[in-house]
Structures are given as structure tokens and as C-alpha cells.
Coordinates of C-alpha atoms in Angstrom, one line a residue:
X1 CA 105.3 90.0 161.9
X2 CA 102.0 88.8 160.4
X3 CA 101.8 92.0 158.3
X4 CA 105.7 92.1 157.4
X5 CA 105.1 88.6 155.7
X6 CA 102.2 89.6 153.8
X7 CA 103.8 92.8 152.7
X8 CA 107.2 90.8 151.3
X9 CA 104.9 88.3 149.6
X10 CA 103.0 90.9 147.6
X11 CA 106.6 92.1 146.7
X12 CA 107.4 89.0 145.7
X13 CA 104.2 89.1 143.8
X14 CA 105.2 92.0 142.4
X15 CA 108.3 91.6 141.4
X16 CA 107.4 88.0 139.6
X17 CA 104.6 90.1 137.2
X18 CA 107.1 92.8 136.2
X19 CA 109.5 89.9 135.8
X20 CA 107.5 87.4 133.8
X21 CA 106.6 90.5 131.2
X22 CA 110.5 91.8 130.8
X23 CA 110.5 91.0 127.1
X24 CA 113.0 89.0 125.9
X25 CA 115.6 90.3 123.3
X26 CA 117.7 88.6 120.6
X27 CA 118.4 89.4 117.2
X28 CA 116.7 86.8 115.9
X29 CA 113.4 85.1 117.0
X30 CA 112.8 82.1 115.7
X31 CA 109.1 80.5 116.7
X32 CA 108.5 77.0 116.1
X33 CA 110.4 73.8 116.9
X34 CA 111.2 71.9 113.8
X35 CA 114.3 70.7 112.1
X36 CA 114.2 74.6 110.7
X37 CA 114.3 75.7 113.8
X38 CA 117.1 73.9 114.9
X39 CA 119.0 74.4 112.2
X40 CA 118.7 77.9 111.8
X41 CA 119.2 79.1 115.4
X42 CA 122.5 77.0 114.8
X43 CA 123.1 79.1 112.5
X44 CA 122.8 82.3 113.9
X45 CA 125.0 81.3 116.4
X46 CA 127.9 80.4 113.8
X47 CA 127.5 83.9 112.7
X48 CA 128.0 85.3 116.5
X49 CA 124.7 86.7 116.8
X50 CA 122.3 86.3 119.6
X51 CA 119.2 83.8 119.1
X52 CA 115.9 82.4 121.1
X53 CA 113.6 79.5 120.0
X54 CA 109.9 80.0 120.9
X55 CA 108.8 76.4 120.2
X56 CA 104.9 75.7 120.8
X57 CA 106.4 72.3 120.8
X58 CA 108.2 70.1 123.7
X59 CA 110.0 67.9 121.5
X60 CA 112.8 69.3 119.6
X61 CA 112.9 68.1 115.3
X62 CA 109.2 68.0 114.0
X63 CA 108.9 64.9 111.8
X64 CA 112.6 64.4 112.2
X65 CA 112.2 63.1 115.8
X66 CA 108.7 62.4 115.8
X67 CA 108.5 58.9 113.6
X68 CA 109.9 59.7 109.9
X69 CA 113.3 57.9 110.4
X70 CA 113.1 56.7 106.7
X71 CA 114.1 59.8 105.4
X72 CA 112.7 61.2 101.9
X73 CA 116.5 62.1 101.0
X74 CA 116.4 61.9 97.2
X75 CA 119.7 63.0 95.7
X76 CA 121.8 63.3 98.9
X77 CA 124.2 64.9 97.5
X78 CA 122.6 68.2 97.3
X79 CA 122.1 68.0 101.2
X80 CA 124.3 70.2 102.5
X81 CA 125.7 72.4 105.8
X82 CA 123.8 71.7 108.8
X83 CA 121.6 69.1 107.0
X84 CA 124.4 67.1 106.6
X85 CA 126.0 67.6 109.7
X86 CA 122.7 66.1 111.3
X87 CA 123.0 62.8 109.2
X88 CA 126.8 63.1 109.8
X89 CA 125.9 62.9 113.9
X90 CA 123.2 60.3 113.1
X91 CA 126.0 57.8 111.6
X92 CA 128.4 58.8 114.2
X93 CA 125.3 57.8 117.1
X94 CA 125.2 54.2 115.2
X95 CA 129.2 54.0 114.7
X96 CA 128.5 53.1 118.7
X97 CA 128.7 49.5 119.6
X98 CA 126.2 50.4 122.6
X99 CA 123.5 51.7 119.9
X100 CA 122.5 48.1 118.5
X101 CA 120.9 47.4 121.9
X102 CA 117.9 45.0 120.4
X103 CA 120.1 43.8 117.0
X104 CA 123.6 43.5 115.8
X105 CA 124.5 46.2 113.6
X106 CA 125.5 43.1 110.9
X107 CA 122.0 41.9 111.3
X108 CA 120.1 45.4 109.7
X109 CA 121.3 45.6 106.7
X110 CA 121.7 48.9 104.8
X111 CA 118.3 49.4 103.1
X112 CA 117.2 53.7 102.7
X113 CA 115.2 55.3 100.5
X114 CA 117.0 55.3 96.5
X115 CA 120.0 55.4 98.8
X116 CA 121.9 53.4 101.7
X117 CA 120.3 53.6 104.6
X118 CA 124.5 54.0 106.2
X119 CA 127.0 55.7 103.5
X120 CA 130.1 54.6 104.7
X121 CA 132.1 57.3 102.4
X122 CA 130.4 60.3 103.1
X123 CA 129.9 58.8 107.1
X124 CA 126.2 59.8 106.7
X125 CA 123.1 57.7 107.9
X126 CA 119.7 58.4 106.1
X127 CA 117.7 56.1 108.6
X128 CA 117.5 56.7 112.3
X129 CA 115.3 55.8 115.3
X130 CA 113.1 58.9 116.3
X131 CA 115.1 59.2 119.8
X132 CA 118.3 59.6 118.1
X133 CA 117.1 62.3 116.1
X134 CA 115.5 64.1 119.1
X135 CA 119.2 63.5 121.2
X136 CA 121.1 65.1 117.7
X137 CA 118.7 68.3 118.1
X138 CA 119.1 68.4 121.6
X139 CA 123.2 67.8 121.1
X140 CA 122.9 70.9 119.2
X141 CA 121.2 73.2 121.2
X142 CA 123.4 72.3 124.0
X143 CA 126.8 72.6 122.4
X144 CA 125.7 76.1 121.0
X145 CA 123.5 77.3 124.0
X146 CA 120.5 78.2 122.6
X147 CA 118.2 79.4 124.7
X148 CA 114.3 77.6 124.1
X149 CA 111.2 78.7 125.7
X150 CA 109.3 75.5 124.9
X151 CA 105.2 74.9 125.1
X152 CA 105.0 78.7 124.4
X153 CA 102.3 79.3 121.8
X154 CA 101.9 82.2 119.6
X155 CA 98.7 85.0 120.4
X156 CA 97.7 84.6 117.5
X157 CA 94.8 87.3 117.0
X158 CA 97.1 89.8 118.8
X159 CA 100.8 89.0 119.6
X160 CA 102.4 90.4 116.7
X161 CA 103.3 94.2 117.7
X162 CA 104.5 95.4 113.9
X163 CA 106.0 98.9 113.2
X164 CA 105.3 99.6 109.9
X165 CA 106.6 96.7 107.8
X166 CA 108.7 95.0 110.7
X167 CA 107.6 93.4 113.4
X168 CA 109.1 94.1 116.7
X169 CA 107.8 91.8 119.0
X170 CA 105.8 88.8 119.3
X171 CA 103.7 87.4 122.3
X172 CA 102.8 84.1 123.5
X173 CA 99.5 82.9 125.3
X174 CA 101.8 82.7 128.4
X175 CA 102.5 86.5 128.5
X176 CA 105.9 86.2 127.6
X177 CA 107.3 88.3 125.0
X178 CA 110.2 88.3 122.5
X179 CA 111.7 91.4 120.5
X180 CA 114.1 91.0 117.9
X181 CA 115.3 92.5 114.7
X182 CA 114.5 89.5 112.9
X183 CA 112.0 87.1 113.2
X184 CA 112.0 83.0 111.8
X185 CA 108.9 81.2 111.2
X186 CA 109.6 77.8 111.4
X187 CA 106.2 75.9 112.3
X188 CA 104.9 73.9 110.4
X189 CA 101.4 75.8 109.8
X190 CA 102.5 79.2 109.4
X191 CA 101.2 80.8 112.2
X192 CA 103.8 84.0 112.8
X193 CA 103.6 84.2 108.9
X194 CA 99.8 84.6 108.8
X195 CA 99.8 86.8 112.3
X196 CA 102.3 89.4 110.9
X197 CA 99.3 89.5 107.8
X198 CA 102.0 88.0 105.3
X199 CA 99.3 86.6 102.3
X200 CA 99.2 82.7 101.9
X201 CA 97.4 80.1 100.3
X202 CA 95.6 77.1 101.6
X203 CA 95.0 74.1 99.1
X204 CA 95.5 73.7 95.5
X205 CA 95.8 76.7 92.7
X206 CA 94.1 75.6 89.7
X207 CA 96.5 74.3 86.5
X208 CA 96.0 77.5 84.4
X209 CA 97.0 79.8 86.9
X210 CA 100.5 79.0 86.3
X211 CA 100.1 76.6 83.3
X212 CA 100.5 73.4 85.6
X213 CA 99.7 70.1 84.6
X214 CA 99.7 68.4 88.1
X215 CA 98.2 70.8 90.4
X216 CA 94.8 71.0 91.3
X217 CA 92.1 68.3 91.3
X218 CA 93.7 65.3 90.0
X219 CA 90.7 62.7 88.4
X220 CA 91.5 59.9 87.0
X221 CA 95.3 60.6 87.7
X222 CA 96.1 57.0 89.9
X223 CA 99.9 57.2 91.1
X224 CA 101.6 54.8 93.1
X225 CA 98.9 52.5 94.4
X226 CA 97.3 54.4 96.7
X227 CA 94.3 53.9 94.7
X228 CA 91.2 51.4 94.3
X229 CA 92.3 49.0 91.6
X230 CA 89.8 46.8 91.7
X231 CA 85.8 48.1 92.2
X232 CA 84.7 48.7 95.4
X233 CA 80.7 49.7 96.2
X234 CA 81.0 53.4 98.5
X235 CA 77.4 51.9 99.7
X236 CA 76.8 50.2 103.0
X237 CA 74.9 47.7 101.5
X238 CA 77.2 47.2 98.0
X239 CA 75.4 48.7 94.8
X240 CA 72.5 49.9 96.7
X241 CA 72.7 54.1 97.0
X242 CA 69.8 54.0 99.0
X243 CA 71.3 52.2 102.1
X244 CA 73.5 55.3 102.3
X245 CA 77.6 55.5 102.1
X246 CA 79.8 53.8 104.3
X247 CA 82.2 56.3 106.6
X248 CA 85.4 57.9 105.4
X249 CA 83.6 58.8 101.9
X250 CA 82.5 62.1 101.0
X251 CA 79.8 63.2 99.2
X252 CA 80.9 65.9 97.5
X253 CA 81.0 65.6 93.9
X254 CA 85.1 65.7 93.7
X255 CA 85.2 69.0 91.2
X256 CA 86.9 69.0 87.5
X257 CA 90.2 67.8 86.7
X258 CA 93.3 70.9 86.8
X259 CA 90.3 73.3 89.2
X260 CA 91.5 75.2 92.1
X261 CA 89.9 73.7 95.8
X262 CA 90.6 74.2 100.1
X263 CA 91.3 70.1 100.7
X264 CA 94.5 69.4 102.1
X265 CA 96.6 66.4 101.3
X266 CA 95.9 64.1 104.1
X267 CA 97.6 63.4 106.8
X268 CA 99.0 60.6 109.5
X269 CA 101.3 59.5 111.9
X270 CA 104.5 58.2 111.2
X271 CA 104.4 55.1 113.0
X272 CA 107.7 53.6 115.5
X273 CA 106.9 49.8 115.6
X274 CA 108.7 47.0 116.5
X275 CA 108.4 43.4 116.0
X276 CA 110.7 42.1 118.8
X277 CA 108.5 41.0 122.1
X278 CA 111.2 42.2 124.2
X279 CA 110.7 46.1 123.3
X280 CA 106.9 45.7 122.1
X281 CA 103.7 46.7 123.3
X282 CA 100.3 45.4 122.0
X283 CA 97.7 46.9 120.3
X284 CA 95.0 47.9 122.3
X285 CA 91.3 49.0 121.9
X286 CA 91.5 52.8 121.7
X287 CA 88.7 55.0 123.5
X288 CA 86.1 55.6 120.7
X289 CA 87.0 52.5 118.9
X290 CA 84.4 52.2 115.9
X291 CA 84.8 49.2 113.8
X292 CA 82.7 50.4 111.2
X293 CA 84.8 53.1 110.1
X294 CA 87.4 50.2 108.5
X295 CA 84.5 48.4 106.1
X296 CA 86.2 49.9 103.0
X297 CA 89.5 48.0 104.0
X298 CA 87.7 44.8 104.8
X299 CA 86.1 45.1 101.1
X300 CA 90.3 46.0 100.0
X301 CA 90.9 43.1 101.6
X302 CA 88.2 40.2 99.9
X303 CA 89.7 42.2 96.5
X304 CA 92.8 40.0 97.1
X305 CA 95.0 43.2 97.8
X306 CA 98.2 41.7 99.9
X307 CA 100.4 44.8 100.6
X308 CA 98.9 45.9 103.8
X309 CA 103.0 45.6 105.2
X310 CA 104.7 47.3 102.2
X311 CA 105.3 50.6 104.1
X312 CA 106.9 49.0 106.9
X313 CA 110.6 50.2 106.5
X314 CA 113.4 49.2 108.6
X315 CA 115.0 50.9 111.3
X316 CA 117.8 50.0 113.5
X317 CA 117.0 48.0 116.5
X318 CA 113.9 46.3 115.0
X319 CA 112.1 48.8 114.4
X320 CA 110.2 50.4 111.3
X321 CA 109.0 53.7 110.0
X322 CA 105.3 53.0 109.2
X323 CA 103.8 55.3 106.7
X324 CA 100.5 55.4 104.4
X325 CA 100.5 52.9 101.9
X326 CA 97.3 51.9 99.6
X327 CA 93.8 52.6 99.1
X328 CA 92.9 52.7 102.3
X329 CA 96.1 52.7 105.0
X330 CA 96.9 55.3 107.8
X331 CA 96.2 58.2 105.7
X332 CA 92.9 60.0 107.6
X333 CA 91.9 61.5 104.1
X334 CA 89.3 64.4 104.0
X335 CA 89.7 65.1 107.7
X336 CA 91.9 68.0 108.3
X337 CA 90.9 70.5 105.7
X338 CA 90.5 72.8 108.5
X339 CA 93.1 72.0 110.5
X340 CA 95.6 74.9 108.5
X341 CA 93.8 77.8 109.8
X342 CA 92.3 76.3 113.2
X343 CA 92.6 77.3 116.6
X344 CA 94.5 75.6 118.9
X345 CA 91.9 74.1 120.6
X346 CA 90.5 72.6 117.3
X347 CA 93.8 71.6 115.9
X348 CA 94.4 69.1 119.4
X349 CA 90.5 68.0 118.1
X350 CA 92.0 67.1 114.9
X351 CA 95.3 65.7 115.4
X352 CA 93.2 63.5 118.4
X353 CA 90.5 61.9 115.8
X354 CA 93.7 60.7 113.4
X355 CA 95.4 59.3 117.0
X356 CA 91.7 57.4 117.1
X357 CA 91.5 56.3 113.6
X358 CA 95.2 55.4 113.3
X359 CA 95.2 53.7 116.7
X360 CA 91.7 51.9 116.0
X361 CA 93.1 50.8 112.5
X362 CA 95.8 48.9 114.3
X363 CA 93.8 47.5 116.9
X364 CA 90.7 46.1 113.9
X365 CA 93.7 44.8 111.9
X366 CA 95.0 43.3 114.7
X367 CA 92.1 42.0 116.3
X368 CA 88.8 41.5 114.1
X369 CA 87.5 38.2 112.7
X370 CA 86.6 40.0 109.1
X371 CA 90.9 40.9 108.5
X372 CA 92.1 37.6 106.3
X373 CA 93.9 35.3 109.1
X374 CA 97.2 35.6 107.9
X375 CA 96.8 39.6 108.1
X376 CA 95.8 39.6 111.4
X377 CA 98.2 37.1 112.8
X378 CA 101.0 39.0 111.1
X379 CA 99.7 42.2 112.1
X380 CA 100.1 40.6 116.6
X381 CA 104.0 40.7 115.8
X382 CA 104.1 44.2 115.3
X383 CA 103.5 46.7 118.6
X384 CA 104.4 50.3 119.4
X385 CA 108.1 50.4 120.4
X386 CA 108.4 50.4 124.3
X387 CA 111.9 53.2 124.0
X388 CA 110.0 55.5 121.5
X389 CA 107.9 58.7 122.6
X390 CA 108.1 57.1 126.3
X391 CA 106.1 60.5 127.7
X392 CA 103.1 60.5 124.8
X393 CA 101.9 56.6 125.5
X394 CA 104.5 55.5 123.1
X395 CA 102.9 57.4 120.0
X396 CA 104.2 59.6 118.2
X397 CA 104.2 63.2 119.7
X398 CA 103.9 65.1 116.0
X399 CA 101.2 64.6 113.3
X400 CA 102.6 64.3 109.8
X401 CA 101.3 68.0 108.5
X402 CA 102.8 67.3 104.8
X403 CA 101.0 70.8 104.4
X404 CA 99.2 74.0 105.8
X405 CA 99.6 77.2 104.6
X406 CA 101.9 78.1 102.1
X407 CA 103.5 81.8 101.9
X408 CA 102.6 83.9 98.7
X409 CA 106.4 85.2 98.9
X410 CA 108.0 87.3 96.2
X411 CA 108.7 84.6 94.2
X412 CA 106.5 81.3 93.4
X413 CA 108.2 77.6 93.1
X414 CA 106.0 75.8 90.2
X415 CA 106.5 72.6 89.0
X416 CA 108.5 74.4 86.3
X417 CA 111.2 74.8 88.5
X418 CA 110.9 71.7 90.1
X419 CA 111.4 69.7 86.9
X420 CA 113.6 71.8 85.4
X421 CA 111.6 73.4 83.1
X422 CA 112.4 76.9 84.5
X423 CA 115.3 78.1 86.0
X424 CA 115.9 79.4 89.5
X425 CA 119.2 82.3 89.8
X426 CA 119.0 82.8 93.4
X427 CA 118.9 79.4 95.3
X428 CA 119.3 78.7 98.8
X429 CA 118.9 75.2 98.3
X430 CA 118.1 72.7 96.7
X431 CA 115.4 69.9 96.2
X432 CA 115.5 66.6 94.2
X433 CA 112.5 64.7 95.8
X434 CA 109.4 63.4 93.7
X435 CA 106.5 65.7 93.0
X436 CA 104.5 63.8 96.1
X437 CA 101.3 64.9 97.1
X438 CA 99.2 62.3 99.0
X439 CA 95.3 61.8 98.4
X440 CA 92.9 64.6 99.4
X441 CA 89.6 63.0 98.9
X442 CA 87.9 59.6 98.9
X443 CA 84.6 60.4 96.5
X444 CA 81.6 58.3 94.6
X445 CA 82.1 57.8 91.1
X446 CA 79.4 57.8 88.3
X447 CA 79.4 53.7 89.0
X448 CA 79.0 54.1 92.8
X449 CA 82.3 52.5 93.4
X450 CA 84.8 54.5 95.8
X451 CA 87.9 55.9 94.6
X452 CA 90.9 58.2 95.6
X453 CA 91.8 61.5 94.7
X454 CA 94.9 63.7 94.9
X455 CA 97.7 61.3 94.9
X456 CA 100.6 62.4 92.5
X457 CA 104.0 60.7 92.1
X458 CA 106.2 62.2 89.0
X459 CA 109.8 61.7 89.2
X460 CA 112.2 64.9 89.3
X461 CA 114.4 64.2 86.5
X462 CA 117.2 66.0 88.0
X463 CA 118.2 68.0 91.0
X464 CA 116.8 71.8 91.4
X465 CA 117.1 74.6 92.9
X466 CA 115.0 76.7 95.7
X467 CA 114.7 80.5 95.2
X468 CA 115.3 82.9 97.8
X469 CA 112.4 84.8 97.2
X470 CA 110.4 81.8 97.9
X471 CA 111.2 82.2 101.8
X472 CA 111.0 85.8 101.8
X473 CA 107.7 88.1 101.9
X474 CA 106.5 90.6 99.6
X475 CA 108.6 93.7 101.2
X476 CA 105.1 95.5 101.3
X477 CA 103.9 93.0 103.8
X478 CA 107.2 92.4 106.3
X479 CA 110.9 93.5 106.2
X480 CA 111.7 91.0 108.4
X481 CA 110.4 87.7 108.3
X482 CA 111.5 84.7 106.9
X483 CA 109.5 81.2 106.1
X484 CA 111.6 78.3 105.5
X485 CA 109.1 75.6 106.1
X486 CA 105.6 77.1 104.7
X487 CA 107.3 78.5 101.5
X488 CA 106.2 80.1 98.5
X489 CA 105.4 77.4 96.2
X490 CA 102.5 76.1 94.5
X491 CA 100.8 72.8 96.0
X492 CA 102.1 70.6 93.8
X493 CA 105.7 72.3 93.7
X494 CA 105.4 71.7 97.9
X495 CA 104.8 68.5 97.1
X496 CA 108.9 68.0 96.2
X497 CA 110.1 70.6 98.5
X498 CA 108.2 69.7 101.4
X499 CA 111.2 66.9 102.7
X500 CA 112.8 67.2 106.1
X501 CA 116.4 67.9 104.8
X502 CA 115.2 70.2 102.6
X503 CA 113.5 72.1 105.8
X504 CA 117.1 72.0 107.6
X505 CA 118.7 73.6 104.4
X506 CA 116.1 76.6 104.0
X507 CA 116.4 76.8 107.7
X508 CA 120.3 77.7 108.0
X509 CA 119.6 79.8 104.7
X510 CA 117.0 81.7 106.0
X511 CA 119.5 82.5 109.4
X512 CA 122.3 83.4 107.1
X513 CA 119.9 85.8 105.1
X514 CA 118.5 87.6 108.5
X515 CA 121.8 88.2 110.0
X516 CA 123.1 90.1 106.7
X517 CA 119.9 92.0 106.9
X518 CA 121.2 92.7 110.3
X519 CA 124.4 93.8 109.8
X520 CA 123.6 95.7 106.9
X521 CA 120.4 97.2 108.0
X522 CA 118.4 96.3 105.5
X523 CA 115.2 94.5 105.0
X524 CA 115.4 90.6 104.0
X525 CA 114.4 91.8 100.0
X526 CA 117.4 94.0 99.8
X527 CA 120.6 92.0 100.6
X528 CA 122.9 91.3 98.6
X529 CA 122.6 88.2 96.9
X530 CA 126.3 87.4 95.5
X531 CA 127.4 87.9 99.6
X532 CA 124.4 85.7 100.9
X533 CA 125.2 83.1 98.2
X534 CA 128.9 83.5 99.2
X535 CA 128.3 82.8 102.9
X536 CA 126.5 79.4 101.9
X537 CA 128.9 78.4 99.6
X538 CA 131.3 78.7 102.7
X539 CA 129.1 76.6 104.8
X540 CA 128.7 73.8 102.5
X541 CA 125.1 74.7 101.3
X542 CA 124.9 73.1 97.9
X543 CA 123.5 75.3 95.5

């Protein structure tokens, strides 16, 4: 008996290896979870073809569920098909008498970014709490049953199988592996993309490389406010160099306005707070707390600068989408230049050192006899929201990446396209946001005061459109990939396209593009572009 037992369990054993390394097969593999994922394994479905999401991610919606409920929407009218049809299911959620659980729905008003927050006519809402966005992802995967293989993560130094300028399979850490005829990358970094050896950029081209005026190093170009405007010393004892410079300042010289560099626009989390006691939870002293690390805001502050709450936007239900705002705000600036090209384990090192700063920023604001008294007693109404990101310590579960790689496709969105100056005849969507690129270095000047750098803010004057070719590879490098997220664009050009509807939109396009390849076995360079622009046209892309 004893040795009947051991031989059905090494059957058993057995049969669960061969099983766990049957590949899986769909027609189209789509790896990350975003908003682009969502939208485009949606997609596929609408076009009765088979689909599987291999999301490194738990959560469903990148930025879309994970604290950005103030969406960047620019024109909304150009946000079409499945874009819409999110914000459509968002207005519908808050339509819901049982939705307003901590405020009447008269009591929040209708404030959105350049637009309503609630558009009654087109029964769209722009501004959402991050768990409705999650349940509207979910909602869709459900209704369409779409298979996901979540917290699977891409081998990425050898689980891309290729066959000359395809790929045929991907693996993931796990062992699991996915075939298909056409493959999605919809992460945020890029990582299929640079895997399958598709070429890609990291930072910021130089101006003259394709006669740009706001690309590259940006000195003495102070947008928005996120800027010093009054002088601050960079020197832990003010004006003395010697004493050495406080943290959070580099001490690189910052290079020559319009030059090419590798810094990265910074990033942060998108904060869910509340100011309600019922749903709140207090600040609290984070593990590797360091007060020193906030002097340069305490010398902000003595400046007289009052707009410490301005990027506190309303959501429903008391809540607000908190984002960078100022000199010196949630914005960890000069601290994820490597994060792009990382490994995973060093990525998790990064995004934990902005959790610590951004949580310890909170907690000194809150809590530390140098903040101005009014500061920190308004600063003890606001907590973390006690509904929101209830398995991550109420904290948001995604880092804003505004930016990692970025393809070099067969085509290349400038800021000439962007603001119209040149134009696109093959769109798959459109943009209309400002040229927005946050700050990518905190430097000395000549003086020894501190100042900014990177922060651009130029208005779109109109509407544009987003090339195809910007989503697709060279055909010398992969036949069939597709990169809706980490397009082909210029850093400043990424700086407009980089919005979460606009990720939905090159999502579904990208789908509609790989099943045409598909039926008409080709690769992605060589469809037809009058029957992919046809197809979106039918599904209410706006083009």
C-alpha cells in the first residue's frame, strides 16, 4: 500500500510538471495590466478572436485604478471607443444612489480637469474613486471572459522564443508559457518590447535631432510653479558651500540647455486621501523616517509659499486625487533614473524609497514643529482613505511611471505633430493634452541657490493625431508586436501622449491592427491602412 501511494504521488507529480509547462495558446498575448491592456484584450474579443492577459500586476488599470481619478482628459471629445465606454460605466457607477456612501451626490459639485468632472449629455464621468475604476476593469474582463494569469512576470534575459522577426512565445519567471500569433506590450516600462530586441530610447533626445524647441535639458525654462521662485541656499548651512548640500540636490552640473541626457521625469504616487474622520486614517511615522530629507521645504515654506494644498482635487465621497505640485511636493525627483531598465528586484527598491519619502513627507507635514502651524494643523484633516487599496496598507498599489522606455518605432511623434506643426495621415488616435513633462533634476546654480529642472507646460493649441507607426516596430526588428503604452515618440512629444485615455485608445487600436495582421497574414507594417482605419471608424475611435 505504502509503495502504491508513493508511486500515485510521483504521478501526480508528474503529471502537475508536464501540466504547469503546456504552453498556453491565443492569438493574441497581451503582457501587462494597464488600461491598454484592458482595453485591447476587449478588443480582441469584439473581433471573435481568442485573447490572454499576462499581467505582472494584481490590480487590473495601472494609474487608472491606482490613485489618478482626476483624469488628464484634455479635449474629451476625441476620446473615443472603449475609452469612452470606460468613462461611460464610470458615470453609470455614480448614476447609483448607493455610490455617495460618505457625501450626497448634490454636495460634490462637478469640478474635472478643463472639463466637468460629470457630463450629463454625453453620460460620461472624468473623475472617479480608484476602486470604481478597478471594479469597471474587472466588469470588463468578466462580461467578455478574458482569461488573466496575474503576478506572472516576464523572463526577461530569456523568455522571448523569436523565429526570425516574430516571436512565438513568451515565458514568465513562473515557468508558464504563452504562444500566440500576436503579441501586445502594454506595461508600462517596455519590457516585452526591449526582450524581443525592439530598439528604444531612455530619457531625452537633444533639440537638434529633430529641430525641437522643448526637448532636452530645459534651463532656465520655469513652467507652472513647480519651480523655486524665491532663492533658496542648496547648502546645509545657507550660503556656506563648504557645510556641504542638503539631500534631494544633485551635484551634477545640470548640462546645456536643448542637450540630450538619461534623467527621467520624476515620479510619485497618486495619492487617495480623505478628509472625513469616519473613512480616514492618520499619518504615521514610516520605517526609515528621515526628517532631514524635507529641509528644502521647510526653507519653501519661511519663503511665504501657501500652496502646499493646491493639488488636492476632489473626488466623490470626500476624497481627493493628490498629485505633485510645487518646488518641492511628492515628486521624488532624480531618484529613478534607473528604474527604466532595472531588474525587478531593484525596481521594488525604487518604487519602496518613493513609498518612504512620500509617506515620510506626509507624516513631517503633518507632524513637525518647523511646518507653519496652520500647514500642519490643516495637513491632521487629511488621512489615507480607509476603502482605497485595502490589501497594500491603504497606499496606492502603482507608482506613477509618467515614463520608461520609449519605442524607436517606424515612425517618431515630435512635438511637431503634437502642436500641429506636422501632420499625421495614419492615426489611431488622438491626443489633445499639454506638452507635460515633470522636473528631472534639482541642481546648484552659479549663486548656490537650488533650483528645478525639466518641468515643461505648453498648451496644445488644438487636438492631434497619433500615427500608427508610432505603435508599431521597425519590420526588421518584429512582425508582430505592438506598443501602445511605450510609443514611439520623442520625450517631450510623450509628454502629451502619455494620458490614461489616450493609453485605452492606442490599446483597442493596437488589438484591431493585430487581428487584421491575423486574418490577413501579414506582419503589423503591412496591413492595410484604409481597412484598419475603417474598423475604428466603426468602433467610435476618433481619428
Amino acid at each position: 500500500m505504502k509503495h502504491l501511494v508513493t508511486v500515485l504521488l510521483f504521478c501526480l507529480l508528474c503529471f502537475t510538471q508536464v501540466h504547469a509547462q503546456t504552453p498556453v495558446e491565443a492569438d493574441v498575448v497581451i503582457y501587462g495590466g494597464t488600461s491598454a491592456a484592458i482595453t485591447a484584450a476587449v478588443q480582441v474579443k469584439k473581433m471573435n478572436r481568442s485573447v490572454v492577459i499576462v499581467s505582472p500586476d494584481k490590480h487590473l488599470g495601472g494609474l487608472s485604478s491606482g490613485g489618478l481619478g482626476f483624469t488628464d482628459t484634455g479635449n474629451k471629445s476625441v476620446i473615443g471607443g472603449l475609452a469612452r465606454e470606460f468613462y461611460h460605466r464610470v458615470y453609470l457607477h455614480y448614476q447609483q444612489p448607493s455610490a455617495w456612501n460618505w457625501q450626497p451626490q448634490a454636495e460634490y459639485g462637478n469640478k474635472g480637469q478643463g472639463t466637468p468632472a460629470m457630463d450629463g449629455a454625453e453620460r460620461t464621468m472624468w473623475i472617479f474613486e480608484p476602486h470604481v475604476a478597478e471594479q469597471v476593469f474587472e466588469d470588463f474582463v468578466k462580461e467578455n471572459n478574458i482569461k488573466i494569469y496575474r503576478n506572472e512576470w516576464l523572463d526577461r534575459e530569456k523568455g522571448v522564443t523569436k523565429k526570425g522577426q516574430k516571436i512565438v512565445a513568451i515565458k514568465t519567471l513562473s515557468g508558464k508559457t504563452f504562444r500566440g500569433k500576436m503579441f501586445i506590450d502594454a506595461t508600462y516600462e517596455g519590457d516585452l518590447m526591449a526582450a524581443a530586441k525592439v530598439s528604444y530610447r531612455v530619457g531625452r533626445e537633444a533639440n537638434s535631432e529633430y529641430n525641437e524647441n522643448w526637448n532636452g535639458v530645459q534651463i532656465g525654462v520655469l513652467h507652472h510653479g513647480h519651480y523655486f521662485k524665491k532663492p533658496v541656499s542648496a547648502y546645509k548651512v545657507p550660503g556656506d558651500a563648504k557645510s556641504g548640500l542638503l539631500p534631494l540636490i544633485s551635484p551634477q552640473p545640470p548640462g546645456e540647455k536643448g542637450s540630450a541626457d538619461k534623467r527621467v521625469q520624476a515620479y510619485c504616487f497618486r495619492m487617495c486621501l480623505t478628509d472625513l474622520p469616519a473613512n480616514r486614517i492618520p499619518f504615521v511615522r514610516p520605517a526609515g523616517y528621515d526628517s532631514t530629507q524635507y529641509e528644502l521645504l521647510v526653507r519653501v515654506f519661511s519663503n511665504g509659499w501657501e500652496e502646499a494644498f493646491n493639488k488636492y482635487d476632489p473626488i466623490p465621497n470626500h476624497k481627493t486625487d493628490v498629485n505633485n505640485h510645487g518646488p518641492f511636493s511628492t515628486d521624488y525627483i532624480g531618484m529613478n533614473y534607473d528604474y527604466p531598465e532595472a531588474s525587478y528586484k531593484k525596481r521594488k527598491e525604487i518604487i519602496a524609497a518613493h513609498a518612504t519619502y512620500q509617506k515620510g513627507l506626509l507624516y513631517f507635514m503633518a507632524t513637525d514643529p518647523r511646518v507653519p502651524d496652520d500647514i500642519r494643523t490643516h495637513m491632521n484633516k487629511w488621512g489615507l482613505s480607509r476603502d482605497e487599496f485595502k490589501d497594500n496598507g491603504n497606499w496606492p498599489h502603482q507608482l506613477y511611471i509618467r515614463e520608461a522606455r520609449r519605442m524607436t518605432g517606424m515612425e517618431t511623434m515630435t512635438e511637431h505633430e503634437v502642436l500641429g506643426k506636422k501632420q499625421v495621415v495614419n492615426p489611431v488616435g488622438m491626443g489633445s493634452y499639454t506638452l507635460d513633462s515633470h522636473n528631472t533634476q534639482r541642481y546648484v546654480q552659479e549663486d548656490g541657490t537650488v533650483q528645478n529642472e525639466g518641468d515643461v507646460e505648453v498648451r496644445v493649441p488644438e487636438p492631434y493625431r497619433i500615427s500608427y507607426g508610432s505603435i508599431v516596430p521597425k519590420k526588421e526588428e518584429c512582425e508582430n508586436l505592438l506598443v501602445p503604452v511605450c510609443v514611439s515618440s520623442t520625450h517631450i512629444a510623450y509628454g502629451s501622449i502619455r494620458m490614461e485615455p489616450v493609453f485605452m485608445i492606442l490599446g483597442q487600436s493596437a488589438a484591431t491592427a493585430a487581428i487584421q495582421a491575423i486574418d490577413g497574414k501579414k506582419a503589423i507594417q503591412d496591413i492595410s491602412y484604409d481597412q484598419l482605419k475603417a474598423q475604428l471608424l466603426k468602433d467610435k475611435q476618433q481619428l
